[in-house]
Short mmCIF file of C-alpha atoms in Angstrom, two decimals:
data_model
loop_
_atom_site.label_atom_id
_atom_site.label_comp_id
_atom_site.label_asym_id
_atom_site.label_seq_id
_atom_site.Cartn_x
_atom_site.Cartn_y
_atom_site.Cartn_z
CA MET D 560 0.01 -0.02 0.00
CA PHE D 561 1.01 3.72 0.07
CA VAL D 562 4.10 4.34 2.16
CA ALA D 563 4.70 8.26 2.63
CA ALA D 564 8.26 9.67 2.66
CA GLU D 565 9.48 10.79 6.05
CA CYS D 566 8.21 14.27 7.11
CA THR D 567 5.78 14.36 4.18
CA PRO D 568 2.17 15.37 4.42
CA THR D 569 0.10 12.41 3.16
CA SER D 570 -3.33 14.19 2.60
CA PHE D 571 -4.39 14.11 -1.07
CA LYS D 572 -8.02 15.24 -0.25
CA GLY D 573 -9.19 17.21 -3.21
CA PHE D 574 -6.16 16.54 -5.41
CA THR D 575 -6.29 15.33 -9.01
CA LEU D 576 -4.19 12.01 -9.55
CA ILE D 577 -2.62 11.28 -12.75
CA MET D 578 -1.27 7.66 -13.24
CA PRO D 579 -0.23 5.53 -16.21
CA ALA D 580 -1.54 2.13 -17.24
CA ILE D 581 1.06 -0.25 -18.39
CA SER D 582 0.01 -0.56 -21.96
CA VAL D 583 1.35 -0.80 -25.50
CA GLY D 584 4.43 1.48 -26.18
CA ASN D 585 4.70 2.47 -22.37
CA VAL D 586 2.96 5.73 -23.59
CA GLY D 587 1.27 6.60 -20.27
CA GLN D 588 4.66 6.20 -18.42
CA LEU D 589 6.46 8.23 -20.73
CA ALA D 590 3.85 10.94 -20.51
CA VAL D 591 3.93 10.76 -16.66
CA ASP D 592 7.92 11.16 -17.02
CA LEU D 593 7.23 14.46 -18.79
CA ILE D 594 4.72 15.89 -16.10
CA VAL D 595 7.02 14.99 -13.09
CA SER D 596 10.08 16.33 -14.91
CA THR D 597 8.39 19.48 -16.26
CA LEU D 598 6.61 20.39 -13.03
CA ASN D 599 9.56 19.58 -10.91
CA MET D 600 7.38 17.35 -8.69
CA CYS D 601 8.45 16.12 -5.32
CA ARG D 602 8.48 12.64 -4.33
CA VAL D 603 6.24 11.97 -1.38
CA GLY D 604 6.01 8.29 -1.19
CA TYR D 605 5.69 4.89 -2.87
CA ILE D 606 3.43 2.11 -3.44
CA HIS D 607 4.23 -1.29 -1.67
CA THR D 608 2.79 -3.99 -3.46
CA ASP D 609 3.54 -7.71 -4.59
CA CYS D 610 1.51 -7.11 -7.72
CA LEU D 611 4.48 -5.44 -9.63
CA ILE D 612 7.66 -6.85 -10.74
CA PRO D 613 10.26 -5.53 -8.16
CA MET D 614 12.78 -2.83 -9.24
CA ALA D 615 15.25 -0.40 -7.89
CA GLY D 616 17.39 2.19 -9.70
CA ASN D 617 18.84 5.62 -9.63
CA ASN D 618 16.74 8.83 -9.80
CA PRO D 619 15.23 9.12 -13.28
CA TYR D 620 14.62 12.89 -12.81
CA ALA D 621 18.15 13.99 -11.57
CA THR D 622 18.88 17.49 -12.23
CA PHE D 623 22.47 17.47 -10.63
CA ALA D 624 24.96 15.07 -9.46
CA GLU D 625 23.94 15.26 -5.76
CA ASN D 626 20.65 13.81 -6.43
CA ALA D 627 21.54 11.38 -9.32
CA ASN D 628 21.98 8.44 -7.00
CA ASP D 629 18.91 8.89 -5.09
CA LEU D 630 16.93 5.45 -4.92
CA SER D 631 13.85 4.94 -7.05
CA THR D 632 11.46 2.07 -6.92
CA ASN D 633 8.77 0.45 -9.10
CA ALA D 634 5.78 2.61 -8.10
CA GLU D 635 6.43 6.10 -6.61
CA VAL D 636 4.13 8.99 -5.94
CA TYR D 637 4.93 12.63 -6.63
CA SER D 638 3.09 15.72 -5.62
CA SER D 639 2.90 19.43 -6.51
CA PRO D 640 0.59 20.91 -3.47
CA GLU D 641 0.39 24.32 -5.22
CA LEU D 642 -1.38 22.70 -8.25
CA ARG D 643 -3.22 20.22 -6.05
CA LEU D 644 -1.86 17.56 -8.23
CA ALA D 645 -0.41 14.02 -7.36
CA VAL D 646 1.25 11.69 -9.87
CA LEU D 647 1.86 7.90 -9.64
CA GLN D 648 4.64 6.63 -11.87
CA ILE D 649 4.64 2.89 -12.37
CA ARG D 650 7.90 1.45 -13.69
CA THR D 651 7.47 -2.26 -13.97
CA PRO D 652 4.80 -4.54 -15.53
CA ILE D 653 1.96 -5.91 -13.44
CA ILE D 654 2.42 -9.72 -12.54
CA GLN D 655 -0.01 -11.41 -15.03
CA THR D 656 -1.75 -13.43 -12.23
CA LYS D 657 -2.26 -10.38 -10.06
CA SER D 658 -3.73 -7.85 -12.45
CA LYS D 659 -7.24 -7.89 -10.73
CA LYS D 660 -5.65 -7.65 -7.35
CA PHE D 661 -3.63 -4.52 -8.59
CA CYS D 662 -6.77 -2.80 -9.92
CA LYS D 663 -8.71 -3.42 -6.81
CA LEU D 664 -5.66 -2.20 -4.61
CA MET D 665 -5.46 1.09 -6.76
CA VAL D 666 -9.11 1.79 -6.50
CA SER D 667 -9.16 1.14 -2.85
CA TRP D 668 -6.20 3.71 -2.47
CA ILE D 669 -7.67 6.20 -4.65
CA LYS D 670 -10.95 6.05 -2.83
CA ALA D 671 -9.30 6.26 0.70
CA SER D 672 -7.10 9.05 -0.26
CA GLY D 673 -10.02 11.38 -1.31
CA PHE D 674 -8.69 12.43 -4.78
CA SER D 675 -11.31 14.60 -6.44
CA ARG D 676 -10.57 12.92 -9.70
CA THR D 677 -8.14 10.43 -11.38
CA VAL D 678 -6.86 10.29 -14.82
CA VAL D 679 -5.42 7.25 -16.28
CA LEU D 680 -3.22 7.69 -19.32
CA SER D 681 -3.27 4.73 -21.56
CA SER D 682 -2.73 3.27 -25.13
CA SER D 683 -4.33 0.68 -27.37
CA HIS D 684 -2.98 -1.44 -30.31
CA ALA D 685 -3.56 0.61 -33.55
CA TYR D 686 -3.70 -2.43 -35.70
CA GLN D 687 -6.51 -3.95 -33.65
CA ARG D 688 -8.91 -0.80 -34.27
CA ASP D 689 -12.55 -1.37 -35.39
CA ASP D 690 -13.66 0.23 -38.80
CA GLN D 691 -15.28 3.11 -37.03
CA GLN D 692 -11.84 3.80 -35.25
CA LEU D 693 -9.81 4.25 -38.37
CA LEU D 694 -10.85 7.62 -39.34
CA GLY D 695 -9.83 10.89 -37.53
CA SER D 696 -8.01 11.35 -34.29
CA PRO D 697 -6.13 8.53 -32.80
CA LEU D 698 -7.15 9.97 -29.16
CA ARG D 699 -10.00 8.59 -27.11
CA TYR D 700 -11.52 8.95 -23.61
CA LEU D 701 -13.67 7.10 -21.16
CA GLN D 702 -15.21 8.47 -17.88
CA THR D 703 -17.21 6.97 -15.30
CA PRO D 704 -20.71 7.91 -14.25
CA SER D 705 -19.26 9.58 -11.24
CA MET D 706 -16.99 11.81 -13.38
CA GLN D 707 -19.83 12.52 -15.83
CA LYS D 708 -21.63 14.20 -13.08
CA VAL D 709 -18.60 16.40 -12.47
CA THR D 710 -17.58 17.23 -15.94
CA GLY D 711 -21.05 17.13 -17.61
CA ASP D 712 -20.40 17.53 -21.47
CA ARG D 713 -17.17 19.38 -20.99
CA LEU D 714 -15.02 16.79 -22.73
CA LYS D 715 -17.43 16.44 -25.75
CA GLU D 716 -17.70 20.26 -25.99
CA MET D 717 -13.80 20.33 -26.38
CA ASP D 718 -14.39 17.68 -29.34
CA TRP D 719 -12.74 14.80 -27.46
CA LYS D 720 -13.92 11.62 -28.92
CA GLU D 721 -15.26 8.90 -26.66
CA MET D 722 -14.05 5.25 -26.95
CA GLU D 723 -16.27 3.31 -28.97
CA THR D 724 -17.78 -0.04 -28.17
CA VAL D 725 -17.33 -2.86 -30.55
CA SER D 726 -19.36 -5.93 -31.46
CA THR D 727 -18.92 -8.95 -29.18
CA PHE D 728 -19.47 -11.25 -32.31
CA PRO D 729 -18.10 -9.42 -35.21
CA GLY D 730 -19.42 -10.48 -38.55
CA VAL D 731 -22.32 -12.32 -36.81
CA THR D 732 -24.42 -9.66 -35.16
CA ASP D 733 -23.92 -6.16 -33.87
CA SER D 734 -26.63 -6.38 -31.23
CA GLU D 735 -24.26 -6.95 -28.28
CA GLN D 736 -21.58 -4.54 -27.72
CA ARG D 737 -18.54 -4.50 -25.41
CA LEU D 738 -15.78 -2.27 -24.29
CA TYR D 739 -12.43 -3.58 -25.87
CA ILE D 740 -9.00 -1.97 -25.32
CA PRO D 741 -6.34 -4.55 -26.68
CA GLY D 742 -2.88 -3.79 -25.62
CA GLY D 743 -4.30 -1.60 -22.81
CA GLY D 744 -3.19 -3.59 -19.89
CA ALA D 745 -5.19 -2.99 -16.68
CA THR D 746 -7.02 0.25 -18.38
CA LYS D 747 -10.37 -1.78 -18.59
CA GLY D 748 -9.98 -3.19 -15.12
CA LEU D 749 -9.22 0.15 -13.41
CA PHE D 750 -12.18 1.65 -15.31
CA THR D 751 -14.77 -0.97 -14.62
CA ASP D 752 -13.77 -1.10 -10.89
CA SER D 753 -13.92 2.63 -10.57
CA CYS D 754 -17.46 2.41 -12.02
CA ALA D 755 -18.62 0.00 -9.54
CA GLU D 756 -16.93 2.15 -6.69
CA ASP D 757 -18.37 5.49 -7.97
CA ILE D 758 -14.89 6.89 -8.26
CA PRO D 759 -14.45 10.11 -10.66
CA LEU D 760 -12.19 8.62 -13.21
CA VAL D 761 -11.24 9.46 -16.81
CA VAL D 762 -9.04 7.29 -19.14
CA VAL D 763 -7.39 9.20 -21.87
CA LEU D 764 -5.57 6.81 -24.45
CA ILE D 765 -4.10 6.90 -27.93
CA PHE D 766 -3.93 4.13 -30.53
CA CYS D 767 -0.27 3.43 -31.43
CA SER D 768 2.18 0.70 -32.24
CA GLU D 769 5.25 -0.52 -30.49
CA GLY D 770 8.44 1.28 -31.28
CA ASP D 771 9.69 4.82 -30.61
CA ASN D 772 6.67 6.11 -28.66
CA ILE D 773 8.00 9.31 -27.56
CA PRO D 774 5.88 11.15 -30.17
CA ASP D 775 2.88 9.30 -29.05
CA ALA D 776 3.49 10.52 -25.30
CA PHE D 777 3.87 14.15 -26.50
CA THR D 778 0.57 13.87 -28.42
CA LEU D 779 -1.22 12.23 -25.47
CA LEU D 780 -0.04 14.89 -23.16
CA ASN D 781 -0.73 17.81 -25.37
CA HIS D 782 -4.26 16.53 -25.67
CA LEU D 783 -4.49 16.17 -21.79
CA ASN D 784 -3.18 19.63 -21.29
CA THR D 785 -6.09 21.20 -23.34
CA TRP D 786 -8.19 20.06 -20.49
CA LEU D 787 -6.17 20.22 -17.29
CA HIS D 788 -3.77 23.08 -18.23
CA LEU D 789 -0.88 21.61 -16.39
CA VAL D 790 1.41 23.86 -18.47
CA ASP D 791 0.53 27.27 -19.98
CA ALA D 792 1.20 27.66 -23.56
CA PRO D 793 0.26 30.68 -25.94
CA ALA D 794 -2.57 30.20 -28.25
CA GLN D 795 -2.01 27.96 -31.20
CA THR D 796 1.33 26.70 -29.80
CA GLN D 797 2.38 23.45 -28.06
CA PRO D 798 3.51 23.52 -24.45
CA LYS D 799 7.09 22.91 -23.73
CA TRP D 800 7.72 19.76 -21.70
CA ARG D 801 11.03 19.07 -20.07
CA ILE D 802 12.63 15.79 -21.05
CA PRO D 803 13.97 13.83 -18.02
CA ALA D 804 17.61 12.87 -17.76
CA SER D 805 16.87 9.27 -17.87
CA TRP D 806 15.55 9.48 -21.34
CA ARG D 807 19.18 9.66 -22.66
CA LEU D 808 19.32 5.87 -22.07
CA LEU D 809 15.81 5.16 -23.37
CA PHE D 810 17.20 2.94 -26.19
CA GLY D 811 20.17 1.80 -24.35
CA SER D 812 23.84 3.40 -24.11
CA GLY D 813 25.75 4.10 -27.33
CA ILE D 814 27.79 1.61 -29.40
CA PRO D 815 30.94 1.05 -27.79
CA PRO D 816 33.92 2.49 -29.77
CA ALA D 817 35.81 -0.67 -29.14
CA LEU D 818 33.78 -2.62 -31.53
CA PHE D 819 35.33 -0.61 -34.53
#
């Protein structure tokens, strides 16, 4: 569960929470990296759970040598009290047999912490889109009934496109529809559990393919920024996001000169 850092206030009542789903291209995690780095958010704790593959490493958001060796773990919480914003970064995959447990753990923590709204950044396989999803923007959203009461038609008025349902039995009958997010990891589980627990939650996702997904992360984050205004930007221009130091090794280190 959530473990607060020493001497750190742990109340998130009224805060907005942004978290990634572990999904295709790791787009949500890349977008969260940009948020934490750009807003210079402080780490306030971590999530201790056996649902994630263990990990420990150096500080991915190091800005000078003195804090480069700070320990980071697989699920850490960052906060910006002045923005009333909290961010959960998840750095390792969910253990396959514990996906449902992880979703329930997250929903329980979100509810107990008193977040006013939660945003899940996710992605889905572009090659598995339904015919109706092939045209127009690759960006989609989902919101729980509880969130609908808060936002009303705000997202639709911003020309955001809601995630379509698809036929349960394609080519046979369209009478039965279902929510289908291939490659979305725990996205659907988090959404359905939040609906059941009456939690205000929005999923913002992008259709993409595996590869260099940095452009997808910027696209997803710029889209989110039109709603939450995390970073100010002049009209008709894109906000400037600060790339974290850890991205220098995103595709591994350089080729050793000794090979040549």
